[in-house]
Short mmCIF file of C-alpha atoms in Angstrom, two decimals:
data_model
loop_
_atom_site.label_atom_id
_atom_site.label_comp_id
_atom_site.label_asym_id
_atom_site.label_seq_id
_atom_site.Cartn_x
_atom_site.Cartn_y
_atom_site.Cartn_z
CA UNK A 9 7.13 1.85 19.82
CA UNK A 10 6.77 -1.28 18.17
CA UNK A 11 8.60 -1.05 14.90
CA UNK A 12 8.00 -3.05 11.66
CA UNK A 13 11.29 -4.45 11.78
CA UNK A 14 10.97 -5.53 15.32
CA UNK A 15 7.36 -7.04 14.58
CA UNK A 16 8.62 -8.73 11.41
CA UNK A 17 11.78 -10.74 13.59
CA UNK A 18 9.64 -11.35 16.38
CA UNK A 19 6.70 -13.10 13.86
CA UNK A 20 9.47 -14.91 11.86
CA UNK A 21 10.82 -16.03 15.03
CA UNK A 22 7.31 -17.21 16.06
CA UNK A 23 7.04 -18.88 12.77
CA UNK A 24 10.04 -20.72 13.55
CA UNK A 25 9.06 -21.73 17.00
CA UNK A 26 5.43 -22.71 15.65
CA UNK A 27 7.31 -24.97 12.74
CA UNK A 28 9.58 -26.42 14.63
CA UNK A 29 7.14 -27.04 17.53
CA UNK A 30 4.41 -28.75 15.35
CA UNK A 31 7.25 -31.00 13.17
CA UNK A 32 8.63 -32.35 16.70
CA UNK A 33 4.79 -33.54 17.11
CA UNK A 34 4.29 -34.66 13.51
CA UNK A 35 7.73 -36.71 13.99
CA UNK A 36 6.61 -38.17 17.59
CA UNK A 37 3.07 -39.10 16.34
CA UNK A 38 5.45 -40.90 13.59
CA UNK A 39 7.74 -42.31 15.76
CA UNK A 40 5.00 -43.41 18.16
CA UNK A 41 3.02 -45.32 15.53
CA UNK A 42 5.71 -46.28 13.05
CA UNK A 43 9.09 -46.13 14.22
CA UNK A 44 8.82 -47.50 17.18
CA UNK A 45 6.76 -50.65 16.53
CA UNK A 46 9.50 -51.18 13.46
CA UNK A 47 12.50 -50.89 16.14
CA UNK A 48 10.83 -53.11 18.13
CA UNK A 49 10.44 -55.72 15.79
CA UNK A 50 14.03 -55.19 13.98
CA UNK A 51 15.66 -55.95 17.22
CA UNK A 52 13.40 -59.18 18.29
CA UNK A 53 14.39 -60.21 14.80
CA UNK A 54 18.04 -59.52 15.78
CA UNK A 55 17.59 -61.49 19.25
CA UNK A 56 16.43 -64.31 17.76
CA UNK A 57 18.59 -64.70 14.87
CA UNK A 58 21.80 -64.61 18.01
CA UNK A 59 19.45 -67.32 19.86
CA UNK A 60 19.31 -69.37 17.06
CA UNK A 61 23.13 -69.65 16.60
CA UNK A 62 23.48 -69.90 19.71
CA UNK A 63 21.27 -73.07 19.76
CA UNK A 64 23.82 -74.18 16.90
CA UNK A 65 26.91 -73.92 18.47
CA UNK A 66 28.07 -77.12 20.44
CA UNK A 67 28.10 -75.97 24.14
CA UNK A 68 31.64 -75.32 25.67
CA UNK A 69 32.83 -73.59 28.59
CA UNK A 70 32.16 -69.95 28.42
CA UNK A 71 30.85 -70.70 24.75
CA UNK A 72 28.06 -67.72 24.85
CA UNK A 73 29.44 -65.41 26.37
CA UNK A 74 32.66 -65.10 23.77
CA UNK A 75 29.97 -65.05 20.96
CA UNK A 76 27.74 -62.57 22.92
CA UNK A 77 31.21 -60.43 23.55
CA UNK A 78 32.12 -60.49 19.69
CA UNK A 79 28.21 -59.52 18.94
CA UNK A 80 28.33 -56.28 21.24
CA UNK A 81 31.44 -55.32 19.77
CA UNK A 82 28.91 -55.07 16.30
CA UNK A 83 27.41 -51.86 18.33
CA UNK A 84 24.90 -53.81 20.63
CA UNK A 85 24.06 -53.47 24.69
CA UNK A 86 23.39 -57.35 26.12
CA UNK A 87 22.12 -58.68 28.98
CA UNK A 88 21.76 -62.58 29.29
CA UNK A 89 19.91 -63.38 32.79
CA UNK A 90 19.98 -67.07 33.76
CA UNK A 91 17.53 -69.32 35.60
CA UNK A 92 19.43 -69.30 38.28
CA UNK A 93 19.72 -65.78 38.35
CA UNK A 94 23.45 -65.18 36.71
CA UNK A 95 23.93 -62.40 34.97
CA UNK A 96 26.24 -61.21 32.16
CA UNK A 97 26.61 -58.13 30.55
CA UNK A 98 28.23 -57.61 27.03
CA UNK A 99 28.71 -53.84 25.41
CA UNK A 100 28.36 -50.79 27.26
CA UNK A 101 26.55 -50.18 30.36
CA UNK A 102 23.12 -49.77 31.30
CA UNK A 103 22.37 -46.62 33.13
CA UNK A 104 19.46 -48.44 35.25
CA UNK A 105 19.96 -52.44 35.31
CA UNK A 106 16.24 -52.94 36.64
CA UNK A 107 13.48 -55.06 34.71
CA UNK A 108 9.96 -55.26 35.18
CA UNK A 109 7.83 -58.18 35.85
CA UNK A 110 6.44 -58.72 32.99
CA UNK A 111 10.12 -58.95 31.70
CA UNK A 112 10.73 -62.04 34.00
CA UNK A 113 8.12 -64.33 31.93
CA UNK A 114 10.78 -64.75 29.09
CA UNK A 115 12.52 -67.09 31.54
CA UNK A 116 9.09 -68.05 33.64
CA UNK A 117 6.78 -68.45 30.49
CA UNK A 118 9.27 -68.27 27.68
CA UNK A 119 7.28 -65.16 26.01
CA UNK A 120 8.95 -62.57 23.68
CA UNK A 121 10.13 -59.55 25.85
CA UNK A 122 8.74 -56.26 23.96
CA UNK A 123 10.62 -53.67 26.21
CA UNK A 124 11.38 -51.14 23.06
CA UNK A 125 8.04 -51.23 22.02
CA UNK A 126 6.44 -50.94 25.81
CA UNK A 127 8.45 -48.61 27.07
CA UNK A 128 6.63 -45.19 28.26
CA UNK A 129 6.06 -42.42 25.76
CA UNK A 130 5.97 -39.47 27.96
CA UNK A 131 9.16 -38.18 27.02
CA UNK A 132 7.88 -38.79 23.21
CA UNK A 133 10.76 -39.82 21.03
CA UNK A 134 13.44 -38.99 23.35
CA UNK A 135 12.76 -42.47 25.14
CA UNK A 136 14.33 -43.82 21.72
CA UNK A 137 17.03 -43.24 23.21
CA UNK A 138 17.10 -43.94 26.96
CA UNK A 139 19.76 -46.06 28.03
CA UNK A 140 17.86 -48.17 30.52
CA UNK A 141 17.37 -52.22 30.30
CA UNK A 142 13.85 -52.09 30.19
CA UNK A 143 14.24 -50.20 26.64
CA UNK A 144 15.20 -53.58 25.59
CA UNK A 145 13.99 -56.80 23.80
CA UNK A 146 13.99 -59.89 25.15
CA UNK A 147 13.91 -63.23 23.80
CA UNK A 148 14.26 -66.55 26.18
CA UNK A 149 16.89 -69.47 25.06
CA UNK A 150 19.10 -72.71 26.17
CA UNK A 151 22.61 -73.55 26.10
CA UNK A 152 23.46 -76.54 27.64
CA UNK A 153 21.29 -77.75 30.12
CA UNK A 154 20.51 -74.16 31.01
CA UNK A 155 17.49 -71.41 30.29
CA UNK A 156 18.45 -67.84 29.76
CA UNK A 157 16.64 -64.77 28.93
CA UNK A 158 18.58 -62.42 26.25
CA UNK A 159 17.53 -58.87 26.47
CA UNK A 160 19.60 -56.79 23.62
CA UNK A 161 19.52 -53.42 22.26
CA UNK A 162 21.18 -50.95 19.71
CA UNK A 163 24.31 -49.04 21.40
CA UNK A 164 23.28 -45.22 21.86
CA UNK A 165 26.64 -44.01 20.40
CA UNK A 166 25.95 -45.96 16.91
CA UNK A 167 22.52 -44.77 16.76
CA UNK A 168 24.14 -41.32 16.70
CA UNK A 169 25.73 -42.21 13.55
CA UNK A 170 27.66 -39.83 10.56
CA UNK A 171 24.06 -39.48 8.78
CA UNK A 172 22.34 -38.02 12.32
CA UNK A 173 25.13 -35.37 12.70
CA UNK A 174 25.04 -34.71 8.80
CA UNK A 175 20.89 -34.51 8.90
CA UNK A 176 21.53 -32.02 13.04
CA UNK A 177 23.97 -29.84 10.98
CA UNK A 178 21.70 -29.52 7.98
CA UNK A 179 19.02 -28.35 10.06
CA UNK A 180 20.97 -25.80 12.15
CA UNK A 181 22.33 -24.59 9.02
CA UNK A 182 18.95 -23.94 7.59
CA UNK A 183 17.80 -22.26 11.15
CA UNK A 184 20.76 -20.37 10.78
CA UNK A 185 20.40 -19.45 7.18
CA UNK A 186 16.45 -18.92 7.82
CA UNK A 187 16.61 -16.48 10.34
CA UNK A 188 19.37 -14.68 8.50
CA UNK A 189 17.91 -14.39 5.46
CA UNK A 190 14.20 -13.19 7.96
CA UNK A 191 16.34 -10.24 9.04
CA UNK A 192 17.61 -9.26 5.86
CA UNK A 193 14.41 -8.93 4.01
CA UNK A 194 13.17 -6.93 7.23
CA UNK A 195 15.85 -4.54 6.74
CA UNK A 196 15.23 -4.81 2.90
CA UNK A 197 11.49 -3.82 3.40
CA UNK A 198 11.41 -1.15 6.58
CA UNK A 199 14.51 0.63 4.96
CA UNK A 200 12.08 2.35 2.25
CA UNK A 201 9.73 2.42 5.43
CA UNK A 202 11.55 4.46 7.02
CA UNK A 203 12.60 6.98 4.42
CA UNK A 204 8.65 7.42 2.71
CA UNK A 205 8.47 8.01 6.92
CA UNK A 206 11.07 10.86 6.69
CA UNK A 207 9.64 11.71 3.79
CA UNK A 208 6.07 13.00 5.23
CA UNK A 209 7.60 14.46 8.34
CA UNK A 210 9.58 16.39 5.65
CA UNK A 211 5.89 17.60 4.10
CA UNK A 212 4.81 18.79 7.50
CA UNK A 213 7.35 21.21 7.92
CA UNK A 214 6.74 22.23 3.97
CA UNK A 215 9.20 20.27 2.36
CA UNK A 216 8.51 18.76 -0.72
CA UNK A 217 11.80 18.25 -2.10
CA UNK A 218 12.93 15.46 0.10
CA UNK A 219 14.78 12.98 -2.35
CA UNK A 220 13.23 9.42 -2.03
CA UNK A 221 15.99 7.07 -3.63
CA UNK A 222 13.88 3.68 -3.72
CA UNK A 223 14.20 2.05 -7.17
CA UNK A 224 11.87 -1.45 -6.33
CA UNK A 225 9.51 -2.99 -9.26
CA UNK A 226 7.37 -4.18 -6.22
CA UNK A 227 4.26 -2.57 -4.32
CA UNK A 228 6.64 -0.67 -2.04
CA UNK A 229 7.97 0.94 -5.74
CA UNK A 230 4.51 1.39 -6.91
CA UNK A 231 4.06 3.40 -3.56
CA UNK A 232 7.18 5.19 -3.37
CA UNK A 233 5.95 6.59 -6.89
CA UNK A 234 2.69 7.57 -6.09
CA UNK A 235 4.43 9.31 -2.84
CA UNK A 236 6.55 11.36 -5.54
CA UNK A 237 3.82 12.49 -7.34
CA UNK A 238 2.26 13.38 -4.37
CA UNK A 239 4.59 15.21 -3.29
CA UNK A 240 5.56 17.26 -6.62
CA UNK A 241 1.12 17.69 -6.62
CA UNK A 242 1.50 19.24 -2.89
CA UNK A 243 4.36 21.39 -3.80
CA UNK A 244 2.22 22.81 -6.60
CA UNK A 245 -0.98 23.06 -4.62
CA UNK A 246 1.63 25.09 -2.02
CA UNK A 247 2.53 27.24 -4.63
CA UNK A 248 -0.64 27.89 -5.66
CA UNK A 249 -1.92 28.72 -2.31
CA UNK A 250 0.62 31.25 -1.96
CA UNK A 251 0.35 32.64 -5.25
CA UNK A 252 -3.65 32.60 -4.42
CA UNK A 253 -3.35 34.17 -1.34
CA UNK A 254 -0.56 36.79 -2.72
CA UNK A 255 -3.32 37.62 -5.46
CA UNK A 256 -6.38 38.00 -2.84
CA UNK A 257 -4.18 40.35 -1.01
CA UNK A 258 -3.21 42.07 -4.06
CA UNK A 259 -6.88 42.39 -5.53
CA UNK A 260 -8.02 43.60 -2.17
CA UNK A 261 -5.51 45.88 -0.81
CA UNK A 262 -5.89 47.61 -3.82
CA UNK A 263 -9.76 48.75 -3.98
CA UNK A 264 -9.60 49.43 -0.24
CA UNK A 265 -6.75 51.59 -0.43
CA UNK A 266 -8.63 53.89 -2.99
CA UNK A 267 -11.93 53.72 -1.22
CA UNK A 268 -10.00 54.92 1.74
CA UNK A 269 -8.05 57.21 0.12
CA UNK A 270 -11.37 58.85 -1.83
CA UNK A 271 -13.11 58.88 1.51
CA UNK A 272 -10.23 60.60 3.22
CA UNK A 273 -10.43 63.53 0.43
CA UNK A 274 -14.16 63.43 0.53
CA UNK A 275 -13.86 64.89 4.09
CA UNK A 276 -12.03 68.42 2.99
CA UNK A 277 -14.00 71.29 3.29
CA UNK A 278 -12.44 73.10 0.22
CA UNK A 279 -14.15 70.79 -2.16
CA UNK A 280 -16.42 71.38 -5.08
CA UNK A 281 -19.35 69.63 -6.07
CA UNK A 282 -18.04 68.31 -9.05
CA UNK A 283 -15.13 66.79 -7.15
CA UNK A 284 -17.19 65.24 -4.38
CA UNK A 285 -19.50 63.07 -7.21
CA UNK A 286 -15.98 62.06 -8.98
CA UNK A 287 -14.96 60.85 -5.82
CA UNK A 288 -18.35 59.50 -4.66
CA UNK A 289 -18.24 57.67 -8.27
CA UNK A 290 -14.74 55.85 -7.70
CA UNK A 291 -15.64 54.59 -4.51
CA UNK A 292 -18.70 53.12 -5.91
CA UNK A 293 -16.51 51.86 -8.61
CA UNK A 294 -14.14 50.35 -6.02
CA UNK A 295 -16.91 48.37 -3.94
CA UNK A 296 -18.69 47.59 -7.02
CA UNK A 297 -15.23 45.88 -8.03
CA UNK A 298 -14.81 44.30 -4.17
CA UNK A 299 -18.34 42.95 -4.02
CA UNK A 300 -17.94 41.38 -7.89
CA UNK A 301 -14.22 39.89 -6.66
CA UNK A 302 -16.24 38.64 -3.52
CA UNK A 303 -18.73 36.63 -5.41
CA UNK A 304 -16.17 35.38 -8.21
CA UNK A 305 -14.42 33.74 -5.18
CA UNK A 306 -17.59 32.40 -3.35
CA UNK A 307 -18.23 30.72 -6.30
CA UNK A 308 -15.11 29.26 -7.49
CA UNK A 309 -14.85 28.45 -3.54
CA UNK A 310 -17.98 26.68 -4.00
CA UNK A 311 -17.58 24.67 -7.57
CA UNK A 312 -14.23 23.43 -5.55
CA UNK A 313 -16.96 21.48 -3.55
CA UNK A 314 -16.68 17.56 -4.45
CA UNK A 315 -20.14 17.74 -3.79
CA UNK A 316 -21.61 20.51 -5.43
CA UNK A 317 -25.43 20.47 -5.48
CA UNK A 318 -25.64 20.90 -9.57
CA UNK A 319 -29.58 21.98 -10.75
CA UNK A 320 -30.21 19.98 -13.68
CA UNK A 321 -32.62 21.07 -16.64
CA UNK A 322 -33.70 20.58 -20.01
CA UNK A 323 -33.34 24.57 -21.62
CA UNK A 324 -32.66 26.06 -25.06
CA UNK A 325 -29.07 26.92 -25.16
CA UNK A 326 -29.31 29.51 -28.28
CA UNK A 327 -31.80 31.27 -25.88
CA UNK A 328 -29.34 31.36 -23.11
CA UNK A 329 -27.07 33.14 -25.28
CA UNK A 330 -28.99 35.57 -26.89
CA UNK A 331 -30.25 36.43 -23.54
CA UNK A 332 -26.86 36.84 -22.45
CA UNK A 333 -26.07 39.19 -25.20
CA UNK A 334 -29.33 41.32 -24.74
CA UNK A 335 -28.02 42.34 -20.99
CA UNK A 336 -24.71 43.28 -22.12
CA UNK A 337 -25.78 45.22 -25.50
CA UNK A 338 -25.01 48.40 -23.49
CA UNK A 339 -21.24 47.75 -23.08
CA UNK A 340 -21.12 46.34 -26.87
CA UNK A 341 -22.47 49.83 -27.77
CA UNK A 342 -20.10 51.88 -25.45
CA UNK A 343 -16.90 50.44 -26.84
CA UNK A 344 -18.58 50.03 -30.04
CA UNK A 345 -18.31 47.04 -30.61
CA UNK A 346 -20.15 44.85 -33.28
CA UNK A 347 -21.58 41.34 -32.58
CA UNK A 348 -22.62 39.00 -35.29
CA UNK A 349 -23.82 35.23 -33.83
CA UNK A 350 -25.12 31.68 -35.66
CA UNK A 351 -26.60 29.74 -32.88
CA UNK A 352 -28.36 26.39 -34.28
CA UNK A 353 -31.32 25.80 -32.33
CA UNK A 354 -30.19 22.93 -29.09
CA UNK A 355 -31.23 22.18 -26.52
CA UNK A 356 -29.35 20.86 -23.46
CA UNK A 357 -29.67 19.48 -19.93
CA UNK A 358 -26.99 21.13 -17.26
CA UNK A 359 -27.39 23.45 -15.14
CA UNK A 360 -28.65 26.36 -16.34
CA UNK A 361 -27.55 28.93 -13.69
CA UNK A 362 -23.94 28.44 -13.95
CA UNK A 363 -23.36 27.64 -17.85
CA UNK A 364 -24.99 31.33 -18.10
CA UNK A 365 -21.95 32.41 -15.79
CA UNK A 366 -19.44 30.76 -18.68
CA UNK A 367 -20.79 32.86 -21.13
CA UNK A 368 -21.30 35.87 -19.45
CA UNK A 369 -17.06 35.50 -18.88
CA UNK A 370 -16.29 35.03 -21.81
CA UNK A 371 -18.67 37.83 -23.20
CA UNK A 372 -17.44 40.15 -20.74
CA UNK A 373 -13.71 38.84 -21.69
CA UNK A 374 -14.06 39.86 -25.73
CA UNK A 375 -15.64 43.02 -24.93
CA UNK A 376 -12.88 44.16 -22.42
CA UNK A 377 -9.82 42.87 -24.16
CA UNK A 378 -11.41 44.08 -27.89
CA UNK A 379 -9.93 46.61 -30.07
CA UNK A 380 -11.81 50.07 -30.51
CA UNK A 381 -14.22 49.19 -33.37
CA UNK A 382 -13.68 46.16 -32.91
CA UNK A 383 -16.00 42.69 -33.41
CA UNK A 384 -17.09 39.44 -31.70
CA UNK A 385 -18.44 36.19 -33.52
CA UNK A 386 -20.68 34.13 -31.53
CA UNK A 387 -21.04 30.73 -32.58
CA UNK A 388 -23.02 27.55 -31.76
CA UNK A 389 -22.70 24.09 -33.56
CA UNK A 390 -23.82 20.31 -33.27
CA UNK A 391 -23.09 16.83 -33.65
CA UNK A 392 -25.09 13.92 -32.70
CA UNK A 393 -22.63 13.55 -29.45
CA UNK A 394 -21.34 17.29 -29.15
CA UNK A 395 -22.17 20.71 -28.12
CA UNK A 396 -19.57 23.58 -29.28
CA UNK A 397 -19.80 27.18 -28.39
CA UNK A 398 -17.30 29.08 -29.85
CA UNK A 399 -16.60 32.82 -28.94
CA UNK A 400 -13.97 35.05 -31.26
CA UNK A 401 -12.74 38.18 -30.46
CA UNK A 402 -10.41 40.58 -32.26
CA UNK A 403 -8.70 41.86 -29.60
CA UNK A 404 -4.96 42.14 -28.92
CA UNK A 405 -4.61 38.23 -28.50
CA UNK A 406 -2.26 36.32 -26.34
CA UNK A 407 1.44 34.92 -26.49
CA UNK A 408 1.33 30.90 -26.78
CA UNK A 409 3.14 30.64 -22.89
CA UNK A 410 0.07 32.74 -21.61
CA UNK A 411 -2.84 30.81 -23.27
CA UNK A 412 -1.45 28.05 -21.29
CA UNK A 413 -1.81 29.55 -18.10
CA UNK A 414 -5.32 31.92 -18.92
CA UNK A 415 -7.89 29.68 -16.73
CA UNK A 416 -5.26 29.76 -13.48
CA UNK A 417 -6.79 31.43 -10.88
CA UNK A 418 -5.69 35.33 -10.99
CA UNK A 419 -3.72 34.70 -13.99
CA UNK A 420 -3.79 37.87 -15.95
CA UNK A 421 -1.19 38.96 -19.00
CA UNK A 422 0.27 42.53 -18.30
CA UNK A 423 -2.15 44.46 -20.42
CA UNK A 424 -5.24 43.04 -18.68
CA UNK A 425 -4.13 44.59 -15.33
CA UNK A 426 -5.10 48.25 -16.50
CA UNK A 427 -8.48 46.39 -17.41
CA UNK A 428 -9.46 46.03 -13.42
CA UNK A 429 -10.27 42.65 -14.05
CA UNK A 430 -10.43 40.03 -11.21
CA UNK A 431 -8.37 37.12 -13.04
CA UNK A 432 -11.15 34.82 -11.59
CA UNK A 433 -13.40 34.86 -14.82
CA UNK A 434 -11.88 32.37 -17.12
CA UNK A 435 -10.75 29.98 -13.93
CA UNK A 436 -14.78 29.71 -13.06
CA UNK A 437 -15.24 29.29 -16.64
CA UNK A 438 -13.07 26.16 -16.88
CA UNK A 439 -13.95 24.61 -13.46
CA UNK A 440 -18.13 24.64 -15.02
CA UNK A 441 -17.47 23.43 -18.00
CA UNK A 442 -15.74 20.58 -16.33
CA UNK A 443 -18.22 19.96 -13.94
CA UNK A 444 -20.28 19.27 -17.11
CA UNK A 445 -17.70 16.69 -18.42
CA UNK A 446 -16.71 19.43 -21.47
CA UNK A 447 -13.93 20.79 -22.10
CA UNK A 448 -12.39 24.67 -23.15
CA UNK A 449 -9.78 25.72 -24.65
CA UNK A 450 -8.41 28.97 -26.26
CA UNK A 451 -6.87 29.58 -29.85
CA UNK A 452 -5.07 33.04 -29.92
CA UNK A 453 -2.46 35.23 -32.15
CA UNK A 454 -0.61 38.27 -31.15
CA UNK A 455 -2.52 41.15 -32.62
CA UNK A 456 -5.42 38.98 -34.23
CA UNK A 457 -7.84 38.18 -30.99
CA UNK A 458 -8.87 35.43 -29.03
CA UNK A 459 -10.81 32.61 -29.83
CA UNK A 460 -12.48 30.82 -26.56
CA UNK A 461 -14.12 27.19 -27.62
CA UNK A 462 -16.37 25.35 -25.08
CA UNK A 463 -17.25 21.52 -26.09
CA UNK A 464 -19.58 19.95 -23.83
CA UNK A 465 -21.65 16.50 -24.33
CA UNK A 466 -24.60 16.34 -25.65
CA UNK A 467 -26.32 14.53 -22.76
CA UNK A 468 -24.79 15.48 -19.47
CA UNK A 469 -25.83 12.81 -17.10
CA UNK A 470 -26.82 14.03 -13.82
CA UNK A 471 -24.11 12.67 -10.78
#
C-alpha cells in the first residue's frame, strides 16, 4: 500500500530532483550566454596586459620565461609556443597538451586565440573547468627577434576558491535541512492520519469512544472535530437503535403474548359464552393495538425519508380541527371530558393529511392522560408571520427531566404505560411539524396538565 507518508517523501524528493534539475539548466543557459563569453574576455584581457610587459621589458637571456614563472605562481596555467616550435610551460600541467588549427593562426596570422570561449558545450558548464590547452586564450607576441603565441588560463585549484566551498556547503546544508524538515512535516501530518484511521476501524467494530488526542488550529483540527462529533452523533444514533429496537420488541412481544394466550383459553371446552366474547374482545383489542403500533412506525419510518413526497394545499386550519374534534367526541364523552376551543379563522398551505395526524396525537394525548372530569382548551392564534396551535390539558402533568425527552421515540413516563399507548404519538408529532419548518414544544406541572404548543410559519414554502 502506498502510504501518505511514503507518497509525501517520494514527491518532495521529486521536487528536489525537478529543482535542482531545472536550476543546473537555468545556470548552464547562464553560463553559456554570460559567463562564458565574460571569462573569455577577462582572460584575453589578462594575456594581453602580460604581452604588453613583456614587450616592455629589455630582452635578456631567459627574460620571459622568469616573468611568465612569477605570473603562474599568481594561480595561472601558461603555455608560450614559439615560431620555431619551442615550447614552455609555466604553472601546473595540462591534462591534454594538444591545440587545434585554428589555434596555430596566433603565430601564422597573429589573430586572438578564443579557446575559453570556443570550447564545446556538451558537457554544459562542467567544460569551465576542463583542464585541457584548448580551454585556453591565446594571444600572439615578440621578444627579441622572436614570435610567440601565449595561450594562458585560470589554475583549476584557485577557481575552487574559499567562496565555492562556502556557496557547495551552503547548498548541501539546505538539501540536508530541506529534506529533513520534508520528513518531519510528513510525520507531523500522517500522524493524525493515522489515528482519525484507527479511529473509524474503531466505529466498525462499535466503538465510539476511541480517544482522538489531536489539538491542531489547522484543517486536519477542523476535521479531527467534526470526526468527534461524529462519533459522539453515532454513539447516540447506536443507542437509540438499541433502545428502538428494545422498545419494538417490547411493544410487540407484549400484544402477541396476550393474543396467544386469549386464543389458547378460547380453545377450552368448559367455557361460557360470556367468557368466550371477553376473550374474543381482548384479542381484538390486542390487534387493534398491533395494527395502530404498525402504522405509527410506517409512518415515522416514512417522514425519516429525506425525500418525503409532502402534498401541498391551501385548507382552513380551524376546520381541520374542529373536524378532528367531531371524530373523537365519543371518547371526550366516555371519560367525560369537557372541551372548550377559540380557533381564529386561517388558513394555511402544508400538507393537509399529516398536520391532521399532529392533532389527532395530541387530542388523543389530553384525553388519555386527563383527569376524570377533567378539561381540554383548544386554541388557535395569528400573527402576520405565525401560526400557533396550542392544546392544554389538565391531566397529571410531567416532571421537567421528562418533558425533555416526551417526543423520543417510545419515550413514555411510568404512568402512561398502564395507558397502552405506543410512545410513537408525540415523536410523529414533532418530526411533521418539522417537516413544516415549525416548531413544538410542551409546558407542563406536576398535578396541573400539559400544555402542547405547535408554531408553524405562516407560508410554508413547498421543497
Amino acid at each position: 500500500m502506498k502510504t501518505l507518508y511514503r507518497q509525501f517523501i517520494v514527491a518532495t524528493l521529486c521536487i528536489l530532483a525537478v529543482s535542482i534539475v531545472i536550476g543546473f539548466v537555468l545556470s548552464n543557459v547562464y553560463y553559456m550566454k554570460v559567463t562564458k563569453p565574460k571569462s573569455d574576455r577577462q582572460n584575453v584581457a589578462i594575456a594581453q596586459e602580460i604581452v604588453h610587459v613583456l614587450k616592455e621589458m629589455h630582452p635578456v637571456e631567459n627574460g620571459f620565461e622568469s616573468y611568465l614563472h612569477s605570473v603562474a605562481m599568481l594561480g595561472y596555467q601558461i603555455y608560450v609556443l614559439g615560431e620555431q616550435g619551442e615550447e614552455f610551460f609555466f604553472g601546473a600541467p595540462f591534462d591534454r597538451n594538444s591545440l587545434p588549427e585554428e589555434a596555430l593562426r596566433v603565430l601564422t596570422a597573429g589573430d586572438i586565440y578564443h579557446g575559453i570561449s570556443d570550447f564545446p558545450s556538451n558537457n554544459f558548464m562542467v567544460g569551465h573547468f576542463a583542464n585541457e590547452l584548448k580551454n585556453t586564450v591565446g594571444v600572439p607576441f615578440s621578444y627579441g627577434a622572436k614570435h610567440y603565441g601565449l595561450f594562458i588560463r585560470p589554475q583549476i585549484r584557485w577557481m575552487s576558491s574559499d567562496i565555492h566551498t562556502v556557496l557547495v556547503g551552503f547548498l548541501l546544508a539546505v538539501a540536508v535541512v530541506n529534506i529533513l524538515g520534508m520528513i518531519w512535516l510528513a510525520r507531523q501530518l500522517t500522524r493524525p492520519i493515522s489515528q482519525l484511521t484507527e479511529a473509524t476501524k474503531q466505529i466498525t467494530k462499535d466503538n465510539f469512544g476511541y480517544p482522538l488526542h489531536i489539538e491542531r488550529k489547522d484543517e486536519i483540527g477542523q476535521l479531527s472535530q467534526s470526526f468527534h462529533l461524529m462519533q459522539k452523533q453515532l454513539e447516540h444514533n447506536d443507542l437509540a437503535r438499541k433502545s428502538f429496537i428494545s422498545n419494538v420488541s417490547h411493544d410487540f412481544q407484549s400484544p402477541l403474548m396476550n393474543i396467544q394466550g386469549y386464543a389458547g383459553l378460547l380453545q377450552s371446552p368448559v367455557l361460557t359464552e360470556s367468557q368466550r366474547i371477553e376473550y374474543a374482545a381482548v384479542i381484538d383489542q390486542e390487534a387493534n393495538r398491533l395494527s395502530s403500533l404498525t402504522k405509527q412506525l410506517l409512518l415515522l419510518t416514512s417522514l425519516d425519508q429525506a425525500a418525503y413526497p409532502m402534498k401541498f394545499k391551501a385548507f382552513s386550519l380551524n376546520e381541520q380541527v374542529k373536524r378532528v374534534v367531531k371524530k373523537y367526541r365519543w371518547r371526550l364523552e366516555e371519560d367525560d371530558i369537557d372541551i372548550s376551543y377559540h380557533l381564529a379563522p386561517t388558513w394555511i398551505r402544508a400538507d393537509e393529511e399529516l398536520l391532521e395526524n399532529v392533532w389527532e396525537n395530541l387530542l388523543t394525548n389530553a384525553i388519555k392522560y386527563n383527569k376524570p372530569g377533567g378539561t381540554i382548551e383548544i386554541g388557535l392564534t395569528t400573527t402576520d408571520t405565525r401560526i400557533e396551535v396550542s392544546f392544554k390539558d389538565t391531566g397529571m402533568g410531567i416532571s421537567p427531566d421528562a418533558a425533555s425527552q416526551v417526543f423520543d421515540r417510545f419515550f413514555r413516563v411510568d404512568q402512561a404505560r398502564r395507558k397502552q399507548g405506543t410512545g410513537l404519538g408525540l415523536s410523529i408529532a414533532y418530526q411533521i411539524v418539522t417537516l413544516h419548518q415549525g416548531e413544538i414544544k410542551v409546558e407542563s406541572k406536576l398535578g396541573e396538565g400539559n400544555r402542547f404548543i405547535v408554531s408553524l410559519p405562516r407560508l410554508i414554502h413547498e421543497i
